[in-house]
Short mmCIF file of C-alpha atoms in Angstrom, two decimals:
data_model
loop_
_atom_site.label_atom_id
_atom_site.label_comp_id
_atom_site.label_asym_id
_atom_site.label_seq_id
_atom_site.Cartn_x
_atom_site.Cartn_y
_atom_site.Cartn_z
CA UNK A 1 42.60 -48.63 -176.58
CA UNK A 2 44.49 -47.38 -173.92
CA UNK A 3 41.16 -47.22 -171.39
CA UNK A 4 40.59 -50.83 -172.25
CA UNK A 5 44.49 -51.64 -171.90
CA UNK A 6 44.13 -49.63 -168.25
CA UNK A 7 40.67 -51.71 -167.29
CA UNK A 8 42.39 -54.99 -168.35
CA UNK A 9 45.58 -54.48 -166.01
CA UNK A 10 43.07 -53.18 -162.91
CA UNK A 11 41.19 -56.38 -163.14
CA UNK A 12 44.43 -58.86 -162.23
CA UNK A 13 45.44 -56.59 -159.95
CA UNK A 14 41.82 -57.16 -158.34
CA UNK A 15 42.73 -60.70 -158.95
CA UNK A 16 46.05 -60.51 -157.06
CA UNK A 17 44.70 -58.30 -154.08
CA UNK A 18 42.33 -61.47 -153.49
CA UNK A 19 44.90 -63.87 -153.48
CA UNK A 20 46.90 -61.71 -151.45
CA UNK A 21 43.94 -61.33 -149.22
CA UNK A 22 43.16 -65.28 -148.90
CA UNK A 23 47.24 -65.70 -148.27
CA UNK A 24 46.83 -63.27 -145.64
CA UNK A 25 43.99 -64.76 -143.58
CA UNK A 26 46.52 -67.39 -142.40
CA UNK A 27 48.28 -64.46 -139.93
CA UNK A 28 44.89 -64.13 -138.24
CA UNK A 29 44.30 -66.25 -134.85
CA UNK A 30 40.47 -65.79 -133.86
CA UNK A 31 40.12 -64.62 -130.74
CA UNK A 32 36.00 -64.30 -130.31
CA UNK A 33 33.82 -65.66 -132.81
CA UNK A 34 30.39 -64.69 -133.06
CA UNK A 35 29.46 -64.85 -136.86
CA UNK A 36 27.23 -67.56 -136.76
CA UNK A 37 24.95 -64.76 -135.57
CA UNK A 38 24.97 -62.88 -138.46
CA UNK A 39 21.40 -62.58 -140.32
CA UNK A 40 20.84 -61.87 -143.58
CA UNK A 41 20.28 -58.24 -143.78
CA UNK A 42 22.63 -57.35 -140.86
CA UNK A 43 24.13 -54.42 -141.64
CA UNK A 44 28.71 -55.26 -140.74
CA UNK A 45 30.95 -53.10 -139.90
CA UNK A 46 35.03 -53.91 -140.49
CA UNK A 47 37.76 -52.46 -138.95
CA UNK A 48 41.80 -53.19 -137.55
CA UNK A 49 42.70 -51.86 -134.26
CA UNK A 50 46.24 -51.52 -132.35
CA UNK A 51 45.73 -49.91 -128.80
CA UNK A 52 42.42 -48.31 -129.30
CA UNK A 53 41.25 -48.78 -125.96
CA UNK A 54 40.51 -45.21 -125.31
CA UNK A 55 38.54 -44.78 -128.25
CA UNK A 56 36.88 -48.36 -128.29
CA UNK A 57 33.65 -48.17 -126.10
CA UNK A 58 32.15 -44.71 -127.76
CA UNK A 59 33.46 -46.31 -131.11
CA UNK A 60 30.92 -49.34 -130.81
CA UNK A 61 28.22 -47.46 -128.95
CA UNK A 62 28.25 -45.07 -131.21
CA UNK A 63 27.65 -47.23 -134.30
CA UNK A 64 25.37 -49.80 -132.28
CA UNK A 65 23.24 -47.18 -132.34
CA UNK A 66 23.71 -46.05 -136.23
CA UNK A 67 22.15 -49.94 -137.22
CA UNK A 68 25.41 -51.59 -136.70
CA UNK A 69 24.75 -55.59 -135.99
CA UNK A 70 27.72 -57.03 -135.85
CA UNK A 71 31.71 -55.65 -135.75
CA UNK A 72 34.57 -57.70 -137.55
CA UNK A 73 37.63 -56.72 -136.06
CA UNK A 74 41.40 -57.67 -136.39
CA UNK A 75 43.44 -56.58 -133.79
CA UNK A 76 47.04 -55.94 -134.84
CA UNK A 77 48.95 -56.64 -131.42
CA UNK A 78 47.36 -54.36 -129.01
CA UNK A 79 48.58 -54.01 -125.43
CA UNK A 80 46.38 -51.82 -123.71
CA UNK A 81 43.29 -54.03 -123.27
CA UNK A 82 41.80 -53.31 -126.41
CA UNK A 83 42.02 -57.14 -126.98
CA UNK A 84 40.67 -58.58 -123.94
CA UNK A 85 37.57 -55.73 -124.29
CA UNK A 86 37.02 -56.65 -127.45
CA UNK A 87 36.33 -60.32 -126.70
CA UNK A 88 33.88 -59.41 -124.09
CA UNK A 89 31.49 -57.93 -126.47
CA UNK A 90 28.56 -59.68 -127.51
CA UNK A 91 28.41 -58.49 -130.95
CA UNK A 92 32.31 -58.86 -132.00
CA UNK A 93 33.64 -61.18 -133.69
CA UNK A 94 37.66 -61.15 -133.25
CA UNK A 95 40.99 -62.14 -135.14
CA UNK A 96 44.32 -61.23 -133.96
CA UNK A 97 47.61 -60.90 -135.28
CA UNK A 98 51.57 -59.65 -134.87
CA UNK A 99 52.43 -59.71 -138.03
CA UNK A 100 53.22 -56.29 -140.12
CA UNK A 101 50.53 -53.88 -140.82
CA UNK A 102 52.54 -52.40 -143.73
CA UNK A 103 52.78 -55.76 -144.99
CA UNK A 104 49.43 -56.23 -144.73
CA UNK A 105 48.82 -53.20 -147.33
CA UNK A 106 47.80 -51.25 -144.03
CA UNK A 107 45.55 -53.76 -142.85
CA UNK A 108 43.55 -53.77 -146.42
CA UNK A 109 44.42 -57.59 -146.86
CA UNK A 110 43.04 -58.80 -144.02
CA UNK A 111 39.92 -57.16 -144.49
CA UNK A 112 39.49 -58.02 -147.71
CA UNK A 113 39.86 -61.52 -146.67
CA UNK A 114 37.13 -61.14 -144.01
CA UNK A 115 34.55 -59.24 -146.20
CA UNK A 116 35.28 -61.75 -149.34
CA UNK A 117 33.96 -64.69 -146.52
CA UNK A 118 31.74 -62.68 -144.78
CA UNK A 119 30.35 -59.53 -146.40
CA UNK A 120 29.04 -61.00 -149.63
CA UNK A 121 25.36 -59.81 -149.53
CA UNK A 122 25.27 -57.21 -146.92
CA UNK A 123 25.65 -53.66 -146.80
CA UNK A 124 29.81 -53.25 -145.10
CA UNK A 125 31.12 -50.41 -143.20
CA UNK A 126 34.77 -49.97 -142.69
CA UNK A 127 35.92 -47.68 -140.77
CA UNK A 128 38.94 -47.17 -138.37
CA UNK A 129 38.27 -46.39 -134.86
CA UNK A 130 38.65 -42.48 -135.32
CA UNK A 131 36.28 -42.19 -137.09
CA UNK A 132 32.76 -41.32 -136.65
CA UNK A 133 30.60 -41.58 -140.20
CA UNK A 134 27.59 -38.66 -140.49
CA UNK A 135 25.26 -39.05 -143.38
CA UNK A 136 22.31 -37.30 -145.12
CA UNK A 137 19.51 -38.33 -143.24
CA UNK A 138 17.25 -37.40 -140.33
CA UNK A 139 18.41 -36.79 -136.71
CA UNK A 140 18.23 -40.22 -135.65
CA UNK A 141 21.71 -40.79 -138.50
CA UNK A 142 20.18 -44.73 -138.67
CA UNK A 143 22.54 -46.21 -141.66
CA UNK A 144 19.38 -48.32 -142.35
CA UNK A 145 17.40 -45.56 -143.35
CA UNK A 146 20.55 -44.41 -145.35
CA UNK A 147 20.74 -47.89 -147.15
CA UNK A 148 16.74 -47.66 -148.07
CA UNK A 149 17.48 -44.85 -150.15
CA UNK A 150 20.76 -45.95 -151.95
CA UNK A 151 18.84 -49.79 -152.85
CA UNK A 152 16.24 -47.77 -154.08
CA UNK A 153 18.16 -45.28 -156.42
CA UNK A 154 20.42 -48.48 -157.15
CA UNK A 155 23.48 -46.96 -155.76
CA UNK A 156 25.91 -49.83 -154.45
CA UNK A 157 28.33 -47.42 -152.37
CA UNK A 158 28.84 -44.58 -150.01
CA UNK A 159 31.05 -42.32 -150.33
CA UNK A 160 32.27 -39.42 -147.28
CA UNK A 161 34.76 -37.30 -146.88
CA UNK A 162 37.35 -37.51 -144.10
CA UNK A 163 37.06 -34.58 -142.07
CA UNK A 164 39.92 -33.85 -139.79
CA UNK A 165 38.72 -32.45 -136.57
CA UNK A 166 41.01 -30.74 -133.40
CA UNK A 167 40.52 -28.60 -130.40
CA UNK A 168 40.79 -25.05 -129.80
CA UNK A 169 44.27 -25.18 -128.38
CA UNK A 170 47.35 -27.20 -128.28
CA UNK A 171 46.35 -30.98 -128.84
CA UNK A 172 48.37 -32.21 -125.93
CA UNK A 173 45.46 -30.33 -124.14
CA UNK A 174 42.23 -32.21 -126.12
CA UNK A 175 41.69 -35.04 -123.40
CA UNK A 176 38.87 -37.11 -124.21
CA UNK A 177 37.27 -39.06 -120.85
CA UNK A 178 37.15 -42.68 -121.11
CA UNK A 179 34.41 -43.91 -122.76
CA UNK A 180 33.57 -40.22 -123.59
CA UNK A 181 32.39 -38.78 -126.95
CA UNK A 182 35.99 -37.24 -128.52
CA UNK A 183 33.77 -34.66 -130.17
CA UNK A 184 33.13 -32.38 -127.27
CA UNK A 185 36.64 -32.10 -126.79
CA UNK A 186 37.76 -32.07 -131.15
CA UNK A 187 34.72 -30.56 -132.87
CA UNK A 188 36.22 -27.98 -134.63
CA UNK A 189 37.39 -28.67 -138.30
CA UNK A 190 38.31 -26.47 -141.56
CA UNK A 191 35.20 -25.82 -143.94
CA UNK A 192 36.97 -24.45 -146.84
CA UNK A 193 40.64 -25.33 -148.60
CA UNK A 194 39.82 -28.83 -150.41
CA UNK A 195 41.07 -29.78 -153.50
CA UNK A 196 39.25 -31.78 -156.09
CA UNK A 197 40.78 -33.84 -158.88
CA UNK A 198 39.10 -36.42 -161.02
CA UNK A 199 41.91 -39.54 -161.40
CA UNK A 200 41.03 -41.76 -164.66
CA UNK A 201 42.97 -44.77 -163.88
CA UNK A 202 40.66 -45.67 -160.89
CA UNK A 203 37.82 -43.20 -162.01
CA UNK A 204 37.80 -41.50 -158.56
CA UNK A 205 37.94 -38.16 -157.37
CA UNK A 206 40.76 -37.51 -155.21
CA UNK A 207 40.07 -34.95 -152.33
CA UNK A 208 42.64 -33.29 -150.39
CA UNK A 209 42.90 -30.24 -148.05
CA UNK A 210 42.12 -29.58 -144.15
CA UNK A 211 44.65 -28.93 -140.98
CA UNK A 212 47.14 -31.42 -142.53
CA UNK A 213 47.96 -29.68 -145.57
CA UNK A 214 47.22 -26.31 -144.36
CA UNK A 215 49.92 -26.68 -141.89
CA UNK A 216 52.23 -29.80 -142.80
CA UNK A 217 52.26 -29.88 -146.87
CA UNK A 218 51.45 -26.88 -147.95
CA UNK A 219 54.54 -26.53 -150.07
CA UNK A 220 54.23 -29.87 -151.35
CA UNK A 221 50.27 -30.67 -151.48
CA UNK A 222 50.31 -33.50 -153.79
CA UNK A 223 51.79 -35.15 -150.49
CA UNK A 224 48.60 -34.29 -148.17
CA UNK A 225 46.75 -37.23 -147.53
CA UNK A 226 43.95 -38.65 -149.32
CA UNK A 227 40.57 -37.55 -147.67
CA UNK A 228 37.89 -39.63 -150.31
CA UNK A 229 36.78 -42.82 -149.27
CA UNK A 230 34.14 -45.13 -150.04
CA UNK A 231 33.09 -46.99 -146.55
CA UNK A 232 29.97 -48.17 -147.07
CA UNK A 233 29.56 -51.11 -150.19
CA UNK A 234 27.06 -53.67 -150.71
CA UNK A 235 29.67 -56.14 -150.82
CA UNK A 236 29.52 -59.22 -153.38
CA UNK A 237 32.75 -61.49 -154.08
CA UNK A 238 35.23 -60.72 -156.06
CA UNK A 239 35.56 -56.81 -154.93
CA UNK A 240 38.66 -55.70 -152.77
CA UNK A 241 39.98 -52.42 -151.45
CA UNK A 242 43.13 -51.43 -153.34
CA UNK A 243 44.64 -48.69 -150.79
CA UNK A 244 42.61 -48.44 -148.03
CA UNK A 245 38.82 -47.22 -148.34
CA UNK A 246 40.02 -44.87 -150.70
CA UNK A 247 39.78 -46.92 -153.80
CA UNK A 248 38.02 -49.94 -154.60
CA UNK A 249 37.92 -52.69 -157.39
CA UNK A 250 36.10 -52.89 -159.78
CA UNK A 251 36.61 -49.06 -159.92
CA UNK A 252 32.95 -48.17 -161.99
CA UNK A 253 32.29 -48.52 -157.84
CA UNK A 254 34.91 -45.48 -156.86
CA UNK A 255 32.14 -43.09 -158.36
CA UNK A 256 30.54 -42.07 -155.45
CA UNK A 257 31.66 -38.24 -155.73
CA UNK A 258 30.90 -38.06 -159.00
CA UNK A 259 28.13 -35.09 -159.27
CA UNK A 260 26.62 -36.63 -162.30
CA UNK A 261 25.56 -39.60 -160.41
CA UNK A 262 23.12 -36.95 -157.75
CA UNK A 263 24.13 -39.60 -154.88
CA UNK A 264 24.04 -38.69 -151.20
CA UNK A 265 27.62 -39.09 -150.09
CA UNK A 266 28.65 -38.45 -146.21
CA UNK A 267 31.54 -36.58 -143.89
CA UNK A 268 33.54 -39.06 -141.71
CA UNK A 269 34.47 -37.33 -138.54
CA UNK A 270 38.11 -38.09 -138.21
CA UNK A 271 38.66 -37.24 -134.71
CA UNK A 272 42.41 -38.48 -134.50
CA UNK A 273 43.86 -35.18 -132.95
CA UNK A 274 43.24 -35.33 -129.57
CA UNK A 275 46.12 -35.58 -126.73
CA UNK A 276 47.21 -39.25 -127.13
CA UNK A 277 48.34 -38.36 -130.79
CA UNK A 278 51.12 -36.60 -129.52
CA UNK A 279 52.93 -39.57 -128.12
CA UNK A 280 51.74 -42.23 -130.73
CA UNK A 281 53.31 -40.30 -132.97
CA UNK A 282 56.66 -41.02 -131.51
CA UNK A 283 55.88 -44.51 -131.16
CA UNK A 284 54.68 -44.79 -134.86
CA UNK A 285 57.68 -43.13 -136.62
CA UNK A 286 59.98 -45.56 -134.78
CA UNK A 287 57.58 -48.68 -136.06
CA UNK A 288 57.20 -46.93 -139.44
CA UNK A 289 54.32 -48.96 -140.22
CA UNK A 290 51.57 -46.11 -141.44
CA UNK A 291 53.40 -45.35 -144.41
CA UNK A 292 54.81 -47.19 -147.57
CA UNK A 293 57.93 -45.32 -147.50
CA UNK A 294 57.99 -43.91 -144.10
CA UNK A 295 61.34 -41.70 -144.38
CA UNK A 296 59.74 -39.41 -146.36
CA UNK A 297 57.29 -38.72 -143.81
CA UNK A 298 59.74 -38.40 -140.66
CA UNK A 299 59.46 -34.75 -140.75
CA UNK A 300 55.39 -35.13 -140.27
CA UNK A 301 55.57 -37.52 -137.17
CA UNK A 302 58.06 -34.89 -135.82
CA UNK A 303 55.46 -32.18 -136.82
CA UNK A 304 52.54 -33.76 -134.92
CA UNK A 305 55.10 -35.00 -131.99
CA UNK A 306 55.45 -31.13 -131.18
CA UNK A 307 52.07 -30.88 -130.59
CA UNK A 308 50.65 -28.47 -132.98
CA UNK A 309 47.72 -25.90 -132.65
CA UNK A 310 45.25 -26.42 -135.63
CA UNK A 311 42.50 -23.79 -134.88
CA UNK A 312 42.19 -20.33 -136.57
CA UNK A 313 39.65 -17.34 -136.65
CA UNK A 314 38.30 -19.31 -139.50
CA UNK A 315 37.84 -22.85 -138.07
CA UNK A 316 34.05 -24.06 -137.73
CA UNK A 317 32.57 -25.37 -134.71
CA UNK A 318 30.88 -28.87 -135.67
CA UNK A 319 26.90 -29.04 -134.77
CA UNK A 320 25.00 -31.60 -136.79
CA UNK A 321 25.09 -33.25 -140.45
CA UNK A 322 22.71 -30.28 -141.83
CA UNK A 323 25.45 -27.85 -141.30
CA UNK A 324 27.85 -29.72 -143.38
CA UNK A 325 25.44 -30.39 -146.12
CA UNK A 326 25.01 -26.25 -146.11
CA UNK A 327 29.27 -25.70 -146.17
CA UNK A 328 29.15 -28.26 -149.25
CA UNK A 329 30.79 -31.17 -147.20
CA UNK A 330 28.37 -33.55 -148.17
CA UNK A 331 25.01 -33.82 -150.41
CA UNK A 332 21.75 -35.36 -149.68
CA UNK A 333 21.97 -36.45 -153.53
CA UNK A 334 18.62 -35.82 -155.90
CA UNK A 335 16.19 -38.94 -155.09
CA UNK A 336 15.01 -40.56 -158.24
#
């Protein structure tokens, strides 16, 4: 009773998250529109930006050559030339806005809006632009080959874990060239110290661990963030993100770690920590947009703003997507 009384209540809050999402919309101005190029089985990737010009040109090369087709962006008030880049790229299609990102559910409403008029029928990537997705496949990491295999095990989802990455050193020191690949200058990351839990209201398993609880919550874990998301969804109408890729609705499609299923699931390389951190970390606890309740996590902005050294004797070295299937990151899954 109480299972049906729990699946009832999660499908009007789907409801309301795509009303939310179609009220939304109207704070997005579009700034580049290419969509009417969009084919049938182009593979989309989503994503919301603010000052990202650093990370922007390895972002999109980097997934241009993964199968990407075609990028759906929303940039949230950038000032750094993010926005006028972004409109100069022939496979981009841009909206932007200046309205609040918390109030946007972190973004997650005006994605939901895009993918409910865009995605329906293709295979959607979201992903922010730290973050570098590596899956089970073969050296060449194409997401088409990737989607071959989930259609034909009848898996609708992807699901990676976000791997938090830093230098050898002080971050202030990790500088990443423009245009350059952050990895070479952030590989390293923590292979063991995760935490597992299986969550029945959404019917996820919730993943935390790495640097950030090692060093930031490890008195209070249950505050660490969330590292289990679901990126990659062969989206039809009607589904919508609830809290960022983390969970999804309707939530039989937040199974993806579930080792009964034998899916492939994937790392995403979360390569935030590099030297800019340091001062958008300042800037971001005085806009106190990242969190719902961003007093409680002044102490963490400070903790990052004082430009911490991740890396012990017992950090790994990152080298290719076979080594994290061997340290049980990810799983190629059992092919049916």
């Amino acid at each position: 009773m109480q299972d049906w009384w729990t699946a009832y209540r999660l499908r009007w809050r789907r409801r309301k998250y795509l009303l939310r999402a179609l009220r939304k919309s109207r704070e997005l101005t579009c700034l580049h529109d290419v969509t009417s190029d969009i084919r049938s089985d182009d593979i989309l990737l989503f994503s919301t930006v603010r000052n990202e010009m650093e990370r922007l040109p390895h972002f999109l090369e980097f997934y241009r050559k993964r199968g990407i087709n075609q990028f759906l962006i929303v940039d949230n008030a950038s000032d750094d030339g993010t926005t006028e880049f972004l409109q100069q790229q022939p496979d981009v299609s841009l909206w932007g806005t200046e309205c609040s990102y918390r109030k946007s559910r972190f973004g997650v409403d005006w994605l939901n809006g895009l993918q409910s008029r865009y995605g329906s029928g293709h295979w959607c990537l979201t992903a922010d632009a730290d973050e570098l997705l590596v899956i089970p496949t073969d050296a060449s990491q194409n997401i088409r080959h990737l989607i071959a295999d989930l259609e034909q095990d009848a898996h609708k989802t992807f699901s990676a874990l976000m791997l938090d990455c830093y230098p050898k050193g002080a971050v202030s020191k990790a500088e990443v060239l423009a245009g350059g690949d952050p990895m070479d200058v952030v590989g390293w990351f923590d292979a063991e110290g995760y935490t597992w839990e299986l969550q029945d209201k959404f019917q996820n398993i919730s993943i935390r661990g790495g640097p950030r609880m090692r060093m930031f919550f490890a008195g209070a874990p249950e505050k660490a963030p969330h590292l289990h998301k679901t990126p990659l969804v062969k989206w039809r109408k009607g589904y919508a993100y609830a809290s960022s890729t983390h969970l999804l609705l309707p939530r039989t499609l937040n199974a993806g770690f579930d080792a009964r299923r034998d899916a492939p699931t994937g790392v995403f390389l979360h390569t935030k920590f590099q030297n800019t951190i340091v001062d958008k970390s300042t800037k971001e606890r005085l806009r106190a947009e990242h969190f719902t309740h961003p007093d409680a996590y002044a102490s963490y902005y400070d903790s990052i703003a004082s430009d911490p050294d991740f890396w012990t004797t017992d950090s790994q070295k990152f080298s290719d997507y076979e080594q994290l299937i061997h340290l049980g990151l990810m799983t190629r899954g059992i092919r049916r």
